[in-house]
Short mmCIF file of C-alpha atoms in Angstrom, two decimals:
data_model
loop_
_atom_site.label_atom_id
_atom_site.label_comp_id
_atom_site.label_asym_id
_atom_site.label_seq_id
_atom_site.Cartn_x
_atom_site.Cartn_y
_atom_site.Cartn_z
CA UNK A 1 65.53 -29.26 4.15
CA UNK A 2 62.62 -26.80 3.93
CA UNK A 3 61.86 -24.54 6.87
CA UNK A 4 58.40 -25.41 8.24
CA UNK A 5 56.24 -22.53 9.44
CA UNK A 6 53.14 -23.66 11.28
CA UNK A 7 49.96 -21.63 10.76
CA UNK A 8 47.20 -22.01 13.37
CA UNK A 9 43.69 -20.96 12.36
CA UNK A 10 41.68 -20.59 15.58
CA UNK A 11 37.93 -20.93 14.96
CA UNK A 12 35.47 -19.36 17.37
CA UNK A 13 32.06 -20.98 17.99
CA UNK A 14 29.59 -20.19 15.17
CA UNK A 15 32.52 -19.27 12.94
CA UNK A 16 32.02 -18.16 9.35
CA UNK A 17 33.19 -20.71 6.75
CA UNK A 18 34.81 -17.87 4.81
CA UNK A 19 37.49 -17.83 7.49
CA UNK A 20 38.76 -21.19 6.26
CA UNK A 21 39.60 -19.59 2.91
CA UNK A 22 42.35 -17.65 4.67
CA UNK A 23 44.46 -20.79 4.63
CA UNK A 24 44.41 -20.97 0.81
CA UNK A 25 47.17 -18.42 0.09
CA UNK A 26 49.55 -20.39 2.33
CA UNK A 27 48.61 -23.67 0.64
CA UNK A 28 49.14 -22.14 -2.81
CA UNK A 29 52.46 -20.63 -1.73
CA UNK A 30 53.66 -24.13 -0.85
CA UNK A 31 53.53 -24.94 -4.58
CA UNK A 32 55.89 -22.12 -5.52
CA UNK A 33 58.32 -21.78 -2.62
CA UNK A 34 60.96 -24.45 -2.09
CA UNK A 35 62.73 -23.20 1.04
CA UNK A 36 59.63 -22.83 3.23
CA UNK A 37 56.58 -25.00 3.80
CA UNK A 38 53.49 -23.74 5.57
CA UNK A 39 51.93 -26.37 7.85
CA UNK A 40 48.30 -25.40 8.42
CA UNK A 41 46.35 -26.48 11.51
CA UNK A 42 42.70 -25.73 12.33
CA UNK A 43 42.21 -25.14 16.06
CA UNK A 44 39.47 -24.44 18.60
CA UNK A 45 39.34 -24.16 22.38
CA UNK A 46 37.93 -27.62 23.02
CA UNK A 47 39.01 -29.36 19.82
CA UNK A 48 36.86 -31.89 18.00
CA UNK A 49 33.89 -31.03 15.80
CA UNK A 50 33.02 -27.35 15.84
CA UNK A 51 29.79 -26.13 14.29
CA UNK A 52 29.81 -23.09 12.03
CA UNK A 53 27.23 -20.34 12.16
CA UNK A 54 25.41 -21.88 9.18
CA UNK A 55 25.32 -25.43 10.61
CA UNK A 56 28.04 -27.70 9.13
CA UNK A 57 30.91 -28.63 11.41
CA UNK A 58 34.65 -29.08 10.87
CA UNK A 59 37.17 -31.16 12.78
CA UNK A 60 39.57 -29.09 14.87
CA UNK A 61 42.57 -29.64 17.09
CA UNK A 62 42.54 -28.40 20.68
CA UNK A 63 44.52 -25.23 21.35
CA UNK A 64 48.13 -26.15 22.00
CA UNK A 65 51.35 -24.37 22.91
CA UNK A 66 51.29 -21.11 20.88
CA UNK A 67 55.08 -21.02 20.77
CA UNK A 68 54.89 -24.00 18.39
CA UNK A 69 53.26 -21.73 15.79
CA UNK A 70 54.77 -19.14 13.50
CA UNK A 71 51.40 -17.43 12.91
CA UNK A 72 48.05 -17.65 14.69
CA UNK A 73 44.90 -16.31 13.03
CA UNK A 74 41.57 -15.91 14.86
CA UNK A 75 38.38 -16.33 12.78
CA UNK A 76 35.02 -15.41 14.31
CA UNK A 77 31.53 -15.45 12.83
CA UNK A 78 29.10 -12.80 11.64
CA UNK A 79 28.27 -11.73 15.19
CA UNK A 80 30.55 -10.60 18.01
CA UNK A 81 32.50 -13.48 19.59
CA UNK A 82 31.53 -14.45 23.13
CA UNK A 83 34.18 -13.52 25.71
CA UNK A 84 36.36 -16.45 26.78
CA UNK A 85 39.00 -16.00 29.45
CA UNK A 86 40.85 -19.12 28.30
CA UNK A 87 41.08 -17.80 24.75
CA UNK A 88 42.23 -14.39 25.98
CA UNK A 89 45.04 -15.95 28.02
CA UNK A 90 46.02 -18.02 24.98
CA UNK A 91 46.11 -14.95 22.74
CA UNK A 92 48.15 -12.97 25.26
CA UNK A 93 50.70 -15.77 25.34
CA UNK A 94 50.59 -16.03 21.55
CA UNK A 95 51.34 -12.31 21.21
CA UNK A 96 54.55 -12.90 23.12
CA UNK A 97 55.66 -16.17 21.55
CA UNK A 98 54.51 -16.21 17.91
CA UNK A 99 55.89 -14.16 15.04
CA UNK A 100 52.43 -12.98 13.99
CA UNK A 101 48.96 -12.88 15.47
CA UNK A 102 45.90 -11.90 13.44
CA UNK A 103 42.20 -11.28 13.94
CA UNK A 104 39.91 -11.64 10.92
CA UNK A 105 36.91 -9.31 10.74
CA UNK A 106 35.23 -9.54 14.17
CA UNK A 107 38.21 -11.56 15.36
CA UNK A 108 39.72 -8.13 16.04
CA UNK A 109 37.33 -7.90 19.00
CA UNK A 110 38.93 -11.04 20.48
CA UNK A 111 42.40 -9.48 20.19
CA UNK A 112 41.14 -6.24 21.72
CA UNK A 113 39.33 -8.06 24.54
CA UNK A 114 42.64 -9.74 25.33
CA UNK A 115 44.15 -6.27 25.77
CA UNK A 116 46.45 -6.59 22.76
CA UNK A 117 45.30 -3.61 20.67
CA UNK A 118 45.68 -0.81 23.18
CA UNK A 119 47.79 1.88 21.53
CA UNK A 120 47.96 -0.14 18.31
CA UNK A 121 46.51 0.36 14.84
CA UNK A 122 43.79 -2.05 13.73
CA UNK A 123 40.72 -2.43 11.55
CA UNK A 124 37.51 -4.43 11.62
CA UNK A 125 34.24 -4.59 9.71
CA UNK A 126 32.92 -1.09 9.04
CA UNK A 127 29.47 -1.98 10.38
CA UNK A 128 30.92 -2.65 13.85
CA UNK A 129 33.24 0.37 13.95
CA UNK A 130 31.10 2.40 16.41
CA UNK A 131 30.95 -0.52 18.86
CA UNK A 132 34.66 -1.15 18.50
CA UNK A 133 35.57 2.50 19.16
CA UNK A 134 33.26 2.64 22.19
CA UNK A 135 34.69 -0.55 23.71
CA UNK A 136 38.36 0.05 22.91
CA UNK A 137 39.03 3.81 22.84
CA UNK A 138 42.79 3.26 23.20
CA UNK A 139 43.00 1.41 19.88
CA UNK A 140 43.65 3.47 16.75
CA UNK A 141 40.92 2.07 14.50
CA UNK A 142 41.54 2.66 10.79
CA UNK A 143 38.21 1.73 9.26
CA UNK A 144 39.24 2.74 5.73
CA UNK A 145 41.74 -0.14 5.36
CA UNK A 146 40.96 -3.70 4.31
CA UNK A 147 43.74 -4.93 6.60
CA UNK A 148 46.28 -3.42 8.96
CA UNK A 149 49.62 -4.80 10.08
CA UNK A 150 50.96 -3.10 13.20
CA UNK A 151 54.11 -4.90 14.21
CA UNK A 152 53.24 -8.54 14.85
CA UNK A 153 49.48 -7.83 15.13
CA UNK A 154 47.38 -8.05 11.96
CA UNK A 155 43.65 -7.38 11.55
CA UNK A 156 41.33 -7.51 8.55
CA UNK A 157 38.15 -5.60 7.75
CA UNK A 158 36.11 -8.63 6.74
CA UNK A 159 36.38 -12.35 6.05
CA UNK A 160 37.05 -11.85 2.33
CA UNK A 161 39.70 -9.29 3.24
CA UNK A 162 41.30 -12.04 5.30
CA UNK A 163 42.46 -13.57 2.02
CA UNK A 164 44.18 -10.30 1.15
CA UNK A 165 45.73 -10.29 4.62
CA UNK A 166 47.07 -13.82 4.10
CA UNK A 167 48.52 -12.88 0.69
CA UNK A 168 50.10 -9.88 2.44
CA UNK A 169 51.72 -12.26 4.93
CA UNK A 170 53.07 -14.37 2.06
CA UNK A 171 54.45 -11.19 0.50
CA UNK A 172 56.11 -10.25 3.78
CA UNK A 173 57.67 -13.73 3.94
CA UNK A 174 58.68 -14.25 0.31
CA UNK A 175 58.43 -10.99 -1.60
CA UNK A 176 56.11 -9.31 -4.05
CA UNK A 177 56.63 -11.69 -6.96
CA UNK A 178 55.59 -14.75 -4.97
CA UNK A 179 52.55 -12.85 -3.67
CA UNK A 180 51.58 -11.96 -7.24
CA UNK A 181 51.93 -15.59 -8.27
CA UNK A 182 49.77 -16.71 -5.35
CA UNK A 183 47.12 -14.12 -6.22
CA UNK A 184 47.08 -15.35 -9.81
CA UNK A 185 46.80 -18.92 -8.60
CA UNK A 186 43.75 -17.95 -6.54
CA UNK A 187 42.28 -16.14 -9.59
CA UNK A 188 42.00 -12.95 -7.56
CA UNK A 189 40.81 -10.00 -9.63
CA UNK A 190 43.76 -8.03 -8.34
CA UNK A 191 46.22 -8.13 -5.50
CA UNK A 192 44.82 -5.61 -3.02
CA UNK A 193 47.21 -3.80 -0.72
CA UNK A 194 46.18 -3.15 2.86
CA UNK A 195 45.48 0.50 2.06
CA UNK A 196 42.60 -0.41 -0.24
CA UNK A 197 39.29 1.07 0.90
CA UNK A 198 36.73 -1.29 2.47
CA UNK A 199 33.88 -0.46 0.14
CA UNK A 200 33.10 1.31 -3.11
CA UNK A 201 31.52 4.72 -3.51
CA UNK A 202 29.29 3.21 -6.19
CA UNK A 203 27.74 1.03 -3.47
CA UNK A 204 27.16 4.10 -1.30
CA UNK A 205 25.30 5.68 -4.22
CA UNK A 206 23.09 2.65 -4.82
CA UNK A 207 19.90 3.85 -6.53
CA UNK A 208 16.61 1.94 -6.80
CA UNK A 209 15.73 2.98 -10.36
CA UNK A 210 17.41 1.65 -13.49
CA UNK A 211 17.49 5.19 -14.87
CA UNK A 212 19.77 6.54 -12.11
CA UNK A 213 21.74 3.29 -11.96
CA UNK A 214 22.58 3.66 -15.66
CA UNK A 215 23.76 7.22 -15.04
CA UNK A 216 26.03 6.08 -12.20
CA UNK A 217 27.49 3.31 -14.38
CA UNK A 218 28.03 5.75 -17.25
CA UNK A 219 29.78 8.24 -14.97
CA UNK A 220 32.02 5.55 -13.48
CA UNK A 221 33.11 4.44 -16.97
CA UNK A 222 33.67 7.96 -18.34
CA UNK A 223 35.35 9.90 -15.55
CA UNK A 224 37.61 11.76 -17.99
CA UNK A 225 34.59 13.47 -19.59
CA UNK A 226 33.18 16.72 -18.12
CA UNK A 227 30.12 14.89 -16.68
CA UNK A 228 28.08 18.03 -16.08
CA UNK A 229 24.55 17.80 -14.73
CA UNK A 230 23.35 18.56 -18.25
CA UNK A 231 25.43 15.69 -19.69
CA UNK A 232 24.12 13.21 -17.13
CA UNK A 233 20.54 14.43 -17.49
CA UNK A 234 20.75 13.60 -21.19
CA UNK A 235 21.78 10.03 -20.33
CA UNK A 236 18.73 9.79 -18.05
CA UNK A 237 16.48 11.37 -20.71
CA UNK A 238 15.36 14.02 -18.21
CA UNK A 239 15.64 17.77 -18.03
CA UNK A 240 18.55 18.97 -15.86
CA UNK A 241 16.14 20.14 -13.15
CA UNK A 242 14.16 16.89 -13.13
CA UNK A 243 17.36 14.85 -13.17
CA UNK A 244 19.01 16.73 -10.30
CA UNK A 245 15.87 16.31 -8.17
CA UNK A 246 15.51 12.60 -8.96
CA UNK A 247 19.22 11.93 -8.45
CA UNK A 248 19.31 13.54 -5.01
CA UNK A 249 16.10 11.77 -3.98
CA UNK A 250 17.61 8.36 -4.80
CA UNK A 251 21.25 8.83 -3.73
CA UNK A 252 21.11 11.57 -1.09
CA UNK A 253 23.72 13.72 -2.87
CA UNK A 254 23.91 16.01 -5.88
CA UNK A 255 25.18 14.69 -9.24
CA UNK A 256 28.29 16.87 -8.91
CA UNK A 257 29.10 15.45 -5.46
CA UNK A 258 28.62 11.87 -6.66
CA UNK A 259 30.96 12.44 -9.60
CA UNK A 260 33.56 14.01 -7.31
CA UNK A 261 33.46 11.06 -4.89
CA UNK A 262 33.75 8.53 -7.74
CA UNK A 263 36.70 10.44 -9.20
CA UNK A 264 38.41 10.46 -5.82
CA UNK A 265 37.78 6.72 -5.46
CA UNK A 266 39.26 6.01 -8.90
CA UNK A 267 42.28 8.21 -8.20
CA UNK A 268 42.76 6.61 -4.78
CA UNK A 269 42.88 3.16 -6.34
CA UNK A 270 45.53 4.34 -8.83
CA UNK A 271 47.55 5.94 -6.03
CA UNK A 272 47.49 2.67 -4.06
CA UNK A 273 47.98 0.24 -6.93
CA UNK A 274 50.37 2.05 -9.29
CA UNK A 275 53.30 4.42 -9.34
CA UNK A 276 51.91 6.69 -12.05
CA UNK A 277 52.80 10.36 -11.55
CA UNK A 278 50.12 12.26 -9.66
CA UNK A 279 49.57 14.54 -12.66
CA UNK A 280 48.68 11.53 -14.83
CA UNK A 281 46.35 10.17 -12.17
CA UNK A 282 44.58 13.53 -11.92
CA UNK A 283 44.03 13.53 -15.68
CA UNK A 284 42.88 9.89 -15.82
CA UNK A 285 40.35 10.45 -13.01
CA UNK A 286 38.87 13.52 -14.69
CA UNK A 287 40.35 16.27 -12.54
CA UNK A 288 41.52 19.32 -14.48
CA UNK A 289 44.84 19.37 -12.59
CA UNK A 290 46.54 18.01 -9.49
CA UNK A 291 45.51 21.00 -7.36
CA UNK A 292 41.82 20.36 -8.02
CA UNK A 293 42.40 16.71 -7.18
CA UNK A 294 44.16 17.69 -3.95
CA UNK A 295 41.22 19.87 -2.87
CA UNK A 296 38.74 17.10 -3.76
CA UNK A 297 40.72 14.58 -1.68
CA UNK A 298 40.68 16.92 1.31
CA UNK A 299 36.90 17.25 1.04
CA UNK A 300 36.21 13.53 0.53
CA UNK A 301 39.08 11.71 2.27
CA UNK A 302 40.32 14.33 4.70
CA UNK A 303 43.90 13.89 3.48
CA UNK A 304 46.00 14.72 0.43
CA UNK A 305 46.87 12.25 -2.35
CA UNK A 306 50.54 11.95 -1.33
CA UNK A 307 49.54 10.85 2.17
CA UNK A 308 47.34 8.10 0.72
CA UNK A 309 50.17 6.90 -1.51
CA UNK A 310 52.55 6.74 1.44
CA UNK A 311 49.99 4.87 3.58
CA UNK A 312 49.45 2.24 0.87
CA UNK A 313 52.98 0.96 1.44
CA UNK A 314 54.94 -1.11 -1.10
CA UNK A 315 53.42 -1.50 -4.53
CA UNK A 316 51.70 -4.86 -4.91
CA UNK A 317 49.90 -5.30 -8.21
CA UNK A 318 49.07 -8.56 -9.96
#
């Protein structure tokens, strides 16, 4: 007989519908795992119909004994959840009696308000990081991760990252191969490990003009090339001086700095998602050698490539 593991998704008032997608990896895993079945329940404090932040409502069950659940996941909305003493007491009990407790995106605030993240590692949406640090100085906030698992407490950076968190839970339960199969079943572009960065450097360098956008796209696709200011100016059909001035005006950084950050981002992804030798990664990302890559990582990330590889944890690639 299959072992049944009950998953409780706790919805806060004005929840984001994206939170419901967190249940999908467990449902897909049920198709491929014979010895375990995930039983998914959608919960709220009062039970009954609960309205989302965008209007439509879903039927929920009232919060029940947390010890009856293997995993409890808290999903909030796109604004900070309102404090609720009843929910905090429930989460405190859940932290003692369930195998795992998670807060998706701003759901991390609910866990922290319940006093569960003091001295623990966690993440949340990057936009709310200053507020989180000010409110919970005893929590070790790691804003560069899409999700963090510290013992039995899991947190995700955003609602979409909650899907990665759920796949990570499936991997913890059933191994990497099942997690890969689930990711394929969900048509995920790739299986992202928790160490993956929250956002792309290309987004940080968003430029209003098509001319500079085309240069950024060209650089991203040709990181192995020298990509000097002169090379990029030719792509923009500008003189090097005109190009450098226009590029800084639109992105806030020099062309050389933008290329360095994009190379570090590309190398960081390879460090997290592959086991290629560091020398090969340095070459593929356009660094002349591993020492130049190491110095670039210290400038951009504040840590060396080997530390990032260690922090990424077990390899998990679709």
